[in-house]
Tab-separated table of C-alpha atoms in Angstrom:
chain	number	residue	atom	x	y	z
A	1	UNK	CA	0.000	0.000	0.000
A	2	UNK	CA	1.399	3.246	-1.117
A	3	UNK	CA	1.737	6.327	1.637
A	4	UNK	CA	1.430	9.214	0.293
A	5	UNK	CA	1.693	11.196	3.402
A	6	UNK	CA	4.964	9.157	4.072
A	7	UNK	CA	5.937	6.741	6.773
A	8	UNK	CA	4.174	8.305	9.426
A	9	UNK	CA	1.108	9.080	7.438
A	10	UNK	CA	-1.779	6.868	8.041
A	11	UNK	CA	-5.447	7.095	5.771
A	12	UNK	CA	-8.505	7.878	7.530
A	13	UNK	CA	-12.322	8.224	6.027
A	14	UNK	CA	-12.014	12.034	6.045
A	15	UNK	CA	-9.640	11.837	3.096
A	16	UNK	CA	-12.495	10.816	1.475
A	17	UNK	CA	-14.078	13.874	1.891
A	18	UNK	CA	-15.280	15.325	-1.305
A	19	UNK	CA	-13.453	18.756	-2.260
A	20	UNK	CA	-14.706	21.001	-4.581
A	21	UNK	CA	-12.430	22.263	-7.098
A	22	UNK	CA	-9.952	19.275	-6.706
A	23	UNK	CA	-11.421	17.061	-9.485
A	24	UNK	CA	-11.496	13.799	-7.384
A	25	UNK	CA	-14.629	12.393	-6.222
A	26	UNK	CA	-14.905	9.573	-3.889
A	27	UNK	CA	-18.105	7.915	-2.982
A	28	UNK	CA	-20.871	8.594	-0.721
A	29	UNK	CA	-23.510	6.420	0.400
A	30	UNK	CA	-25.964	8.599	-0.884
A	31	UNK	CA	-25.130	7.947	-4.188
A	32	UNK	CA	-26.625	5.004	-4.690
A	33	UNK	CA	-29.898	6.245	-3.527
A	34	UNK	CA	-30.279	7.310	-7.077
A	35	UNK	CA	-29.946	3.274	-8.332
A	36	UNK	CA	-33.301	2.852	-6.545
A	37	UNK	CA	-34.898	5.674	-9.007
A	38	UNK	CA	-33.036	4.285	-11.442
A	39	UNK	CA	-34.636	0.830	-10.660
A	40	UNK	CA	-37.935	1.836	-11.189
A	41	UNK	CA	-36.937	3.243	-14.431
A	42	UNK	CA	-35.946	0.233	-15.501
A	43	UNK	CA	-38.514	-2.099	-14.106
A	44	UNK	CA	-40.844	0.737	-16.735
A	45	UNK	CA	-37.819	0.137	-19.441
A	46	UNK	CA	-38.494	-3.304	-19.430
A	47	UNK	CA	-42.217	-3.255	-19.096
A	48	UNK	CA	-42.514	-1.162	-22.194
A	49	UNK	CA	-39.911	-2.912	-24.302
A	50	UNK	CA	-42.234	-6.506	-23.618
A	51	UNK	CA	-45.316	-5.050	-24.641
A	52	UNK	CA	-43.960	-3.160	-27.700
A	53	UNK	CA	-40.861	-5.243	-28.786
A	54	UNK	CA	-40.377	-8.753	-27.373
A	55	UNK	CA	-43.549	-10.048	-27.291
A	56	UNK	CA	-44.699	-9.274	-30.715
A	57	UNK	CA	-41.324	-10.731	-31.483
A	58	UNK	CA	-41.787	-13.726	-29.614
A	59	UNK	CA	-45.338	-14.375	-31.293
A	60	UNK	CA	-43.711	-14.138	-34.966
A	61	UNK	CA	-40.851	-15.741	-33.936
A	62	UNK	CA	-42.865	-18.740	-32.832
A	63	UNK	CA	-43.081	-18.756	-29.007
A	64	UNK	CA	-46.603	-21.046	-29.485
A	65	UNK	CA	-49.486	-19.391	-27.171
A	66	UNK	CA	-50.848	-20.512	-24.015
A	67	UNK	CA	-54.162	-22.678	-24.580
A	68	UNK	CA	-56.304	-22.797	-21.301
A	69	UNK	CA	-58.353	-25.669	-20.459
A	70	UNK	CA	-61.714	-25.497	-19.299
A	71	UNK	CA	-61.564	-26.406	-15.223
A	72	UNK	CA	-64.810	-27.795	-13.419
A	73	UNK	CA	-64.976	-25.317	-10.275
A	74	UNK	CA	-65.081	-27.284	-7.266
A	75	UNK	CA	-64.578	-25.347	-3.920
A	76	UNK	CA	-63.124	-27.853	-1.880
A	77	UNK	CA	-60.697	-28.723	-4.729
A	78	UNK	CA	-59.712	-25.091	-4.679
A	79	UNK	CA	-58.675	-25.066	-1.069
A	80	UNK	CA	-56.823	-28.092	-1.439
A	81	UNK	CA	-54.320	-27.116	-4.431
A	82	UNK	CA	-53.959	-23.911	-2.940
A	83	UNK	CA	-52.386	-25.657	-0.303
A	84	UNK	CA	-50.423	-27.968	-2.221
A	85	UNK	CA	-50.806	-28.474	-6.194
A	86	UNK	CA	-49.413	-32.129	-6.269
A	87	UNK	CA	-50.520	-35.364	-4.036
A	88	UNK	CA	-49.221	-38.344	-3.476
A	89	UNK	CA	-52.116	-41.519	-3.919
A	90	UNK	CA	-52.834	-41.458	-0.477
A	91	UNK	CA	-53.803	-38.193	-0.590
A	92	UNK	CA	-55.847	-38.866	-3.620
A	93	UNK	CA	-57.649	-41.336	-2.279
A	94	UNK	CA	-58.740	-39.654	1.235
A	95	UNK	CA	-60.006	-36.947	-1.021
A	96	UNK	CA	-61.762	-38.854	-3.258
A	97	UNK	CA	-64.098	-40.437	-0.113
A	98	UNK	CA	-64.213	-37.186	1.504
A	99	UNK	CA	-65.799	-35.245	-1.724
A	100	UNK	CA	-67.588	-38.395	-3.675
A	101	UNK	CA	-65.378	-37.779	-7.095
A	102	UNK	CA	-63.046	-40.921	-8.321
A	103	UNK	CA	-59.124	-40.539	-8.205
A	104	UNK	CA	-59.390	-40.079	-11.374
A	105	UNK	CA	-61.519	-36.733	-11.804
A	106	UNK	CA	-59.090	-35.410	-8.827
A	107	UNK	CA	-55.949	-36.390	-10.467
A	108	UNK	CA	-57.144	-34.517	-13.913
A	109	UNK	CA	-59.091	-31.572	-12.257
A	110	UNK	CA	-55.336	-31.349	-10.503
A	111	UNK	CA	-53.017	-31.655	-13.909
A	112	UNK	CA	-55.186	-29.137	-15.882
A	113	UNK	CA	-55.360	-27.147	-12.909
A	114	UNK	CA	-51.555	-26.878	-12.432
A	115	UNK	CA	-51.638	-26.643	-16.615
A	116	UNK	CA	-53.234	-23.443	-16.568
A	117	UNK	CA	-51.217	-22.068	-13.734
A	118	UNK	CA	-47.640	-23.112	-15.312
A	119	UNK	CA	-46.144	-20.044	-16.504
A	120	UNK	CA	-46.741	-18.991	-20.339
A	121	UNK	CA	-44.196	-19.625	-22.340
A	122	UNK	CA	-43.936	-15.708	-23.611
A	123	UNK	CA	-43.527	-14.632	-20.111
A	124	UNK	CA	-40.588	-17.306	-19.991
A	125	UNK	CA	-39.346	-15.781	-23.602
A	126	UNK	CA	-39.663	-11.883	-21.884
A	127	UNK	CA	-37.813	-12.723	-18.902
A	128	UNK	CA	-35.352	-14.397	-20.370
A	129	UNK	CA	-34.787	-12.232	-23.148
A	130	UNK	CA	-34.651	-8.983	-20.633
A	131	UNK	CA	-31.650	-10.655	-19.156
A	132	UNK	CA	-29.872	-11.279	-21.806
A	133	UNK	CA	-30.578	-7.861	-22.981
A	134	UNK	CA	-29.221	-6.405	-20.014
A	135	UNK	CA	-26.326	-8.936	-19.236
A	136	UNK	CA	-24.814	-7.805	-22.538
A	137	UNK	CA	-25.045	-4.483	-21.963
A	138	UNK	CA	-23.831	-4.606	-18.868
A	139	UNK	CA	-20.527	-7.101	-19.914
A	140	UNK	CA	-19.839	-5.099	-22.717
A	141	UNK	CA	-19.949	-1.769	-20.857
A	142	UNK	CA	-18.315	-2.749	-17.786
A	143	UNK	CA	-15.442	-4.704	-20.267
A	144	UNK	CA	-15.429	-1.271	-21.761
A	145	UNK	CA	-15.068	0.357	-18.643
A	146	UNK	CA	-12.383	-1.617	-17.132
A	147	UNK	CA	-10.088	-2.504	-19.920
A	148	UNK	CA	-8.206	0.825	-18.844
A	149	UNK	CA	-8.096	0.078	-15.305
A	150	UNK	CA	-4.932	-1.611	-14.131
A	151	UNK	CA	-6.564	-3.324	-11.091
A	152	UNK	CA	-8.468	-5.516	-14.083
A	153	UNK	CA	-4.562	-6.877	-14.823
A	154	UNK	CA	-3.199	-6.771	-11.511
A	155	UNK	CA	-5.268	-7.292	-8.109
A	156	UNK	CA	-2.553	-5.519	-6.019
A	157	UNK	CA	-4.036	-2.224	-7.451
A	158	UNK	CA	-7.255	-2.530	-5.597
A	159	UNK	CA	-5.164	-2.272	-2.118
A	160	UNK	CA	-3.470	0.738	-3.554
A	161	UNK	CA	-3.580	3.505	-1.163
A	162	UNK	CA	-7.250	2.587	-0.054
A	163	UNK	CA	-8.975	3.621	1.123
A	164	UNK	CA	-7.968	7.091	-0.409
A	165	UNK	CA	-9.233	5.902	-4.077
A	166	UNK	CA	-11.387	8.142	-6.366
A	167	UNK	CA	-13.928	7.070	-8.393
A	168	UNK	CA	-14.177	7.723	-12.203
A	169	UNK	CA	-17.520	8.735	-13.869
A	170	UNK	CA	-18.100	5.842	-15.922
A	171	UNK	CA	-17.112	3.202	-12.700
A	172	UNK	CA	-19.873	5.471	-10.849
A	173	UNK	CA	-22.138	4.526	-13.826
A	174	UNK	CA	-21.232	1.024	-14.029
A	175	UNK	CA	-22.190	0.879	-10.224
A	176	UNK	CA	-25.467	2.264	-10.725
A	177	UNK	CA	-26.181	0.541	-13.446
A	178	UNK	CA	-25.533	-2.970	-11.653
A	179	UNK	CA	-27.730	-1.227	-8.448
A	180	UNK	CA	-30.646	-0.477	-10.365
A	181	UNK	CA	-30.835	-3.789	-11.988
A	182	UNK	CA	-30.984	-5.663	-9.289
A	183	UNK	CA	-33.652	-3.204	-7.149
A	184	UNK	CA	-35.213	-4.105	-10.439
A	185	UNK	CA	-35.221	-7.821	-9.901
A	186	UNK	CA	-36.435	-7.317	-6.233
A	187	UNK	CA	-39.047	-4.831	-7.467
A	188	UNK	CA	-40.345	-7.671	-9.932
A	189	UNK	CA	-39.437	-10.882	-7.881
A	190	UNK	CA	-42.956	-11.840	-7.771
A	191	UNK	CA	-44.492	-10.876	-11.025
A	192	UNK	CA	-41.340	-12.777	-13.085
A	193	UNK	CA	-42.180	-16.977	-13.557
A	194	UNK	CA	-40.981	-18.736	-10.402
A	195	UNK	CA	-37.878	-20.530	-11.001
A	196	UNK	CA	-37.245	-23.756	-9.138
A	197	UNK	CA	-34.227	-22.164	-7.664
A	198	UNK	CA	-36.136	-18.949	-6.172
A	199	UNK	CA	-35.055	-19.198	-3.067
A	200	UNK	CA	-31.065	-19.698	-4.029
A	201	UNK	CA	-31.468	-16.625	-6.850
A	202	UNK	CA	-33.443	-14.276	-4.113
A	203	UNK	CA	-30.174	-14.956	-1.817
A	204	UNK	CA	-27.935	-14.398	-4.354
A	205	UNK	CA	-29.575	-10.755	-5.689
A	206	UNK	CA	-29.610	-9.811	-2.315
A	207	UNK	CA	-25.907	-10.488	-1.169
A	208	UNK	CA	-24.865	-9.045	-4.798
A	209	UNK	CA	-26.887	-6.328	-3.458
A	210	UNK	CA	-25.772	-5.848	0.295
A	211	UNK	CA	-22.062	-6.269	-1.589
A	212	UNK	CA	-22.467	-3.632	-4.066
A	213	UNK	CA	-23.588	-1.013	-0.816
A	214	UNK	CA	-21.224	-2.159	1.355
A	215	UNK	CA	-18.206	-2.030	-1.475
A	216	UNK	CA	-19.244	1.367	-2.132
A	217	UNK	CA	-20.005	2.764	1.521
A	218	UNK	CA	-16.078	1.455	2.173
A	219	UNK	CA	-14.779	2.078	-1.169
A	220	UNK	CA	-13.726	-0.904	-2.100
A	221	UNK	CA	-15.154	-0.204	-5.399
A	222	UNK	CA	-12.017	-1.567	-7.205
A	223	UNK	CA	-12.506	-5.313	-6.018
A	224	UNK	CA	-16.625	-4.819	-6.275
A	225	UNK	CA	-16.249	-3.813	-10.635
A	226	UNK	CA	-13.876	-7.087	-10.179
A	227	UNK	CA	-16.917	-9.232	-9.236
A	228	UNK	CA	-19.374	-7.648	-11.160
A	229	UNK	CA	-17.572	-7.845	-14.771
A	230	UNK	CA	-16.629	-11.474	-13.635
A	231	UNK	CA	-19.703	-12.812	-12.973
A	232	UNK	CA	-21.457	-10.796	-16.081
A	233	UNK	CA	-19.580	-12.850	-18.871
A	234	UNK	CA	-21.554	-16.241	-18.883
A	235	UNK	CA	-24.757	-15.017	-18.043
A	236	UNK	CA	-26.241	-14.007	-21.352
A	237	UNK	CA	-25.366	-16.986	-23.012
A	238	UNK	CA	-27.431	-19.012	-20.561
A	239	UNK	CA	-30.668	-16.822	-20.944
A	240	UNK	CA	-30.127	-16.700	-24.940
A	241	UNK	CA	-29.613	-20.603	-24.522
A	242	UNK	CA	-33.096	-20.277	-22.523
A	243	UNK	CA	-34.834	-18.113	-25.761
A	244	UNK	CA	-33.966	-20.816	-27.681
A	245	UNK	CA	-35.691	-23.247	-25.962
A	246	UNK	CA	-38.720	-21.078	-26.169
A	247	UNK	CA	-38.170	-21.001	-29.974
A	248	UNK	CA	-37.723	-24.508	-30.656
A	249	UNK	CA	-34.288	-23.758	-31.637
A	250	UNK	CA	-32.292	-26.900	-30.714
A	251	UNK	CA	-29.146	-25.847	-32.246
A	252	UNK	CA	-29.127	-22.315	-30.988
A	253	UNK	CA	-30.193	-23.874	-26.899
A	254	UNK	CA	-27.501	-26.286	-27.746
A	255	UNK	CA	-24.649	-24.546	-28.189
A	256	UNK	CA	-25.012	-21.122	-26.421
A	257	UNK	CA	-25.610	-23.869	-23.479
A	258	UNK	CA	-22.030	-25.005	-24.484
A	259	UNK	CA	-20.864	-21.565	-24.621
A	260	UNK	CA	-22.318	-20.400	-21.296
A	261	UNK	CA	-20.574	-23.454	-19.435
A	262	UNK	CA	-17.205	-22.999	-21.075
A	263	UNK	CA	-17.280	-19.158	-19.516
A	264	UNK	CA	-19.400	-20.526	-16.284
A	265	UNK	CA	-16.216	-22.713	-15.420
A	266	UNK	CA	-13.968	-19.992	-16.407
A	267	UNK	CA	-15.089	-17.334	-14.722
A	268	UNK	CA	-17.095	-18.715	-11.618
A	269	UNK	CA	-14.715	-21.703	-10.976
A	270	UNK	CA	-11.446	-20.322	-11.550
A	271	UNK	CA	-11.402	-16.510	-11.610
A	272	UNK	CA	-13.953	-15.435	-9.020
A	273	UNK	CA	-12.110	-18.094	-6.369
A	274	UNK	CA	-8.633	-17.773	-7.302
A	275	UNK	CA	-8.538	-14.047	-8.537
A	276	UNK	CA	-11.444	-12.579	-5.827
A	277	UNK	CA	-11.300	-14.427	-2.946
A	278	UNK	CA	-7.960	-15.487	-2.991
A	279	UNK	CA	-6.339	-12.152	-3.151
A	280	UNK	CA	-9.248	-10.805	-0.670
A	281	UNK	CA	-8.311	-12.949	1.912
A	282	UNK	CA	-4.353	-12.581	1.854
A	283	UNK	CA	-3.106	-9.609	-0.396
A	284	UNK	CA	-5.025	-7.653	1.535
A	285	UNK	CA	-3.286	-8.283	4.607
A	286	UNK	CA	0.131	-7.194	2.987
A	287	UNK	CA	-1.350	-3.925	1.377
A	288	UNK	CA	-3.523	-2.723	3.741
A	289	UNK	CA	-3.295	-4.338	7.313
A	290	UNK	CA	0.714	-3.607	6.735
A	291	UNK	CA	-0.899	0.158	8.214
A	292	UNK	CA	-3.160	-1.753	10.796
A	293	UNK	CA	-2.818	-3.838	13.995
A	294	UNK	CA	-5.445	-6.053	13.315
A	295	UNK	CA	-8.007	-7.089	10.161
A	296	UNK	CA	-11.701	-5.071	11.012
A	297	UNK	CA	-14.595	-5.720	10.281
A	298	UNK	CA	-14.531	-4.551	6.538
A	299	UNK	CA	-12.046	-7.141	5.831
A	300	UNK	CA	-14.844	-10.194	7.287
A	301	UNK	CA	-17.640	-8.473	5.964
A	302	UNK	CA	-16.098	-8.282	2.835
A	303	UNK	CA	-15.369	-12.011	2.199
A	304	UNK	CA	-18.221	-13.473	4.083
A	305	UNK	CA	-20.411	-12.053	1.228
A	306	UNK	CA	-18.171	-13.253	-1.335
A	307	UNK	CA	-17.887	-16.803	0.154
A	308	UNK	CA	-21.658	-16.661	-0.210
A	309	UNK	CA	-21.696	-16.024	-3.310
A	310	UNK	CA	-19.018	-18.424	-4.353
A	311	UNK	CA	-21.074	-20.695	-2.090
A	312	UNK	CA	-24.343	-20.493	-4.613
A	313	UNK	CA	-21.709	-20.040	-7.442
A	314	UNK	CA	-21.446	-23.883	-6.816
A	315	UNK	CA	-24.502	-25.099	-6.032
A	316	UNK	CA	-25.160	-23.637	-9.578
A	317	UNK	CA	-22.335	-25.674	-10.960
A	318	UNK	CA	-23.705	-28.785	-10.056
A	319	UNK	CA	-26.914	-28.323	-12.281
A	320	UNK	CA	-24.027	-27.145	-15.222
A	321	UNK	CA	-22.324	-29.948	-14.719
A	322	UNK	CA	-25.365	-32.368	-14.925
A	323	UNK	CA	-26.726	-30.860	-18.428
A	324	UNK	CA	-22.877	-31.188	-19.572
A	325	UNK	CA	-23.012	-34.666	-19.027
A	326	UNK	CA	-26.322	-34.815	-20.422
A	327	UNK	CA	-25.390	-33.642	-23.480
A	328	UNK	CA	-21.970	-35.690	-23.831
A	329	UNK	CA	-24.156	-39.047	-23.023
A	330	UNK	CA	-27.460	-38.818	-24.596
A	331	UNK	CA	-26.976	-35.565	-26.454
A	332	UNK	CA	-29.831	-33.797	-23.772
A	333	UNK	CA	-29.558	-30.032	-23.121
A	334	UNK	CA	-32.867	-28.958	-24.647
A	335	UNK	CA	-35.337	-30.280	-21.591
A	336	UNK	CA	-32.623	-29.392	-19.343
A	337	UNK	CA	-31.458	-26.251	-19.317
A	338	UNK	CA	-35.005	-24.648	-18.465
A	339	UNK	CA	-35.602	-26.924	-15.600
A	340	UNK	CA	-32.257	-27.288	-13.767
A	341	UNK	CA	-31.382	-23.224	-14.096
């Protein structure tokens, strides 16, 4: 860690007071309050472009439309799958004595029933495509952004007189940019399909988020562009693999899939771990803690949010790795890849 006040100098947060006049701007937690407006502009962004743009699209593309089925209304039936939408033949059974309809009426008033509520496949097609809308944007922006900075070729820089750093314009951008998406993605949690992993993916949005505030609030905005640009590089290829399932595109699902899990393992199994957290937990301690007694709290805050998400990082590589052996033994990624991500 370079002293610029030399060897008796030591950094404290008031250096990070703005100055007017000097040209250097370092952030304030205030700052981001503007990713929450921004947020809401984009949750409108996307509304607009899905009405107007990508489901018209979707339609002429082929995305087929969802047929409803007529369902008999039965009361009791009601209260029962809004409870739980699938039962075991025990469960059938009891209810078929307790209402006077066979198993069999109850087990197809339950499959239509759970027909009609299954997500249509547009929605799917709109989600899907809004991600990989804004994943790209985002990669090739934040590549643009960082291909100038030298912490993106050498981690020490991130420890570099911290944390007395200041922030360009377009890395304050590129933070608000990745703050409003995801106050986006909380903002429309429950109106996007459910995923199968909802629980894992709400976790994961909200330590991204609590990282991106806390990164900022500290300035450790260095190591937080790190993560971001990282973990931005495979992700459109899985939700274009996704549109072309939705298009009955076999070739295009099958090989974006193959694209997305060549960059997955690259970037989530190698970088993230042994370029992130790595250098987080022991660079740091020659750069920065050279200046103090003992690691604070920053320093465990820090990497118990990105163990997290290198935590769900591989619980998501185990459902890569399954559709990779999929395809290399039966040639399946096309039934896969909507299910298992």
């Amino acid at each position: 860690m370079h002293n610029p006040g030399g060897p008796d100098y030591y950094p404290t947060w008031r250096d990070l007071d703005n100055k007017p006049g000097s040209g250097l701007y370092y952030p304030k937690i205030q700052d981001l309050h503007l990713g929450v407006g921004l947020g809401v502009l984009m949750v409108i962004l996307r509304y607009l472009l899905e009405i107007f743009v990508i489901i018209p699209m979707g339609h002429k593309l082929g995305v087929r439309r969802k047929k409803h089925v007529y369902v008999e209304p039965y009361e009791k039936l009601e209260a029962v799958y809004g409870k739980k939408s699938k039962m075991d033949g025990d469960a059938i059974h009891a209810l078929s004595k307790q209402l006077d309809l066979s198993t069999r009426q109850i087990e197809v008033w339950f499959r239509k029933k759970r027909k009609n509520d299954a997500p249509v496949p547009i929605k799917k097609f709109c989600d899907n495509t809004w991600l990989f809308l804004f994943y790209s944007c985002s990669f090739i922006y934040g590549i643009n952004v960082m291909w100038s900075k030298p912490w993106l070729w050498k981690t020490k820089e991130c420890w570099y007189d911290w944390p007395v750093q200041p922030v360009t314009d377009d890395v304050f951008w590129y933070y608000q940019l990745e703050v409003a998406f995801y106050w986006g993605s909380l903002f429309t949690l429950f109106t996007d399909h459910k995923r199968k992993d909802f629980i894992v993916m709400t976790l994961h949005d909200l330590s991204t988020l609590a990282l991106l505030y806390f990164s900022w609030m500290v300035n450790l905005v260095r190591i937080g562009t790190l993560v971001l640009v990282i973990h931005d590089a495979a992700d459109p290829w899985l939700s274009l693999a996704k549109m072309g399932i939705y298009l009955h595109n076999k070739t295009l699902a099958d090989l974006t899939f193959i694209v997305f899990a060549l960059l997955w393992f690259t970037t989530r199994c190698f970088l993230f771990p042994y370029l992130v957290i790595l250098w987080t937990c022991l660079e740091i301690f020659a750069q920065v803690f050279a200046f103090i007694d003992e690691p604070f709290f920053v320093y465990y805050f820090l990497n118990a949010f990105l163990l997290v998400i290198q935590l769900l990082n591989i619980m998501w590589t185990f459902s890569v790795v399954k559709i990779m052996y999929n395809i290399i033994t039966k040639g399946e990624v096309f039934s896969l890849v909507s299910s298992a991500l």
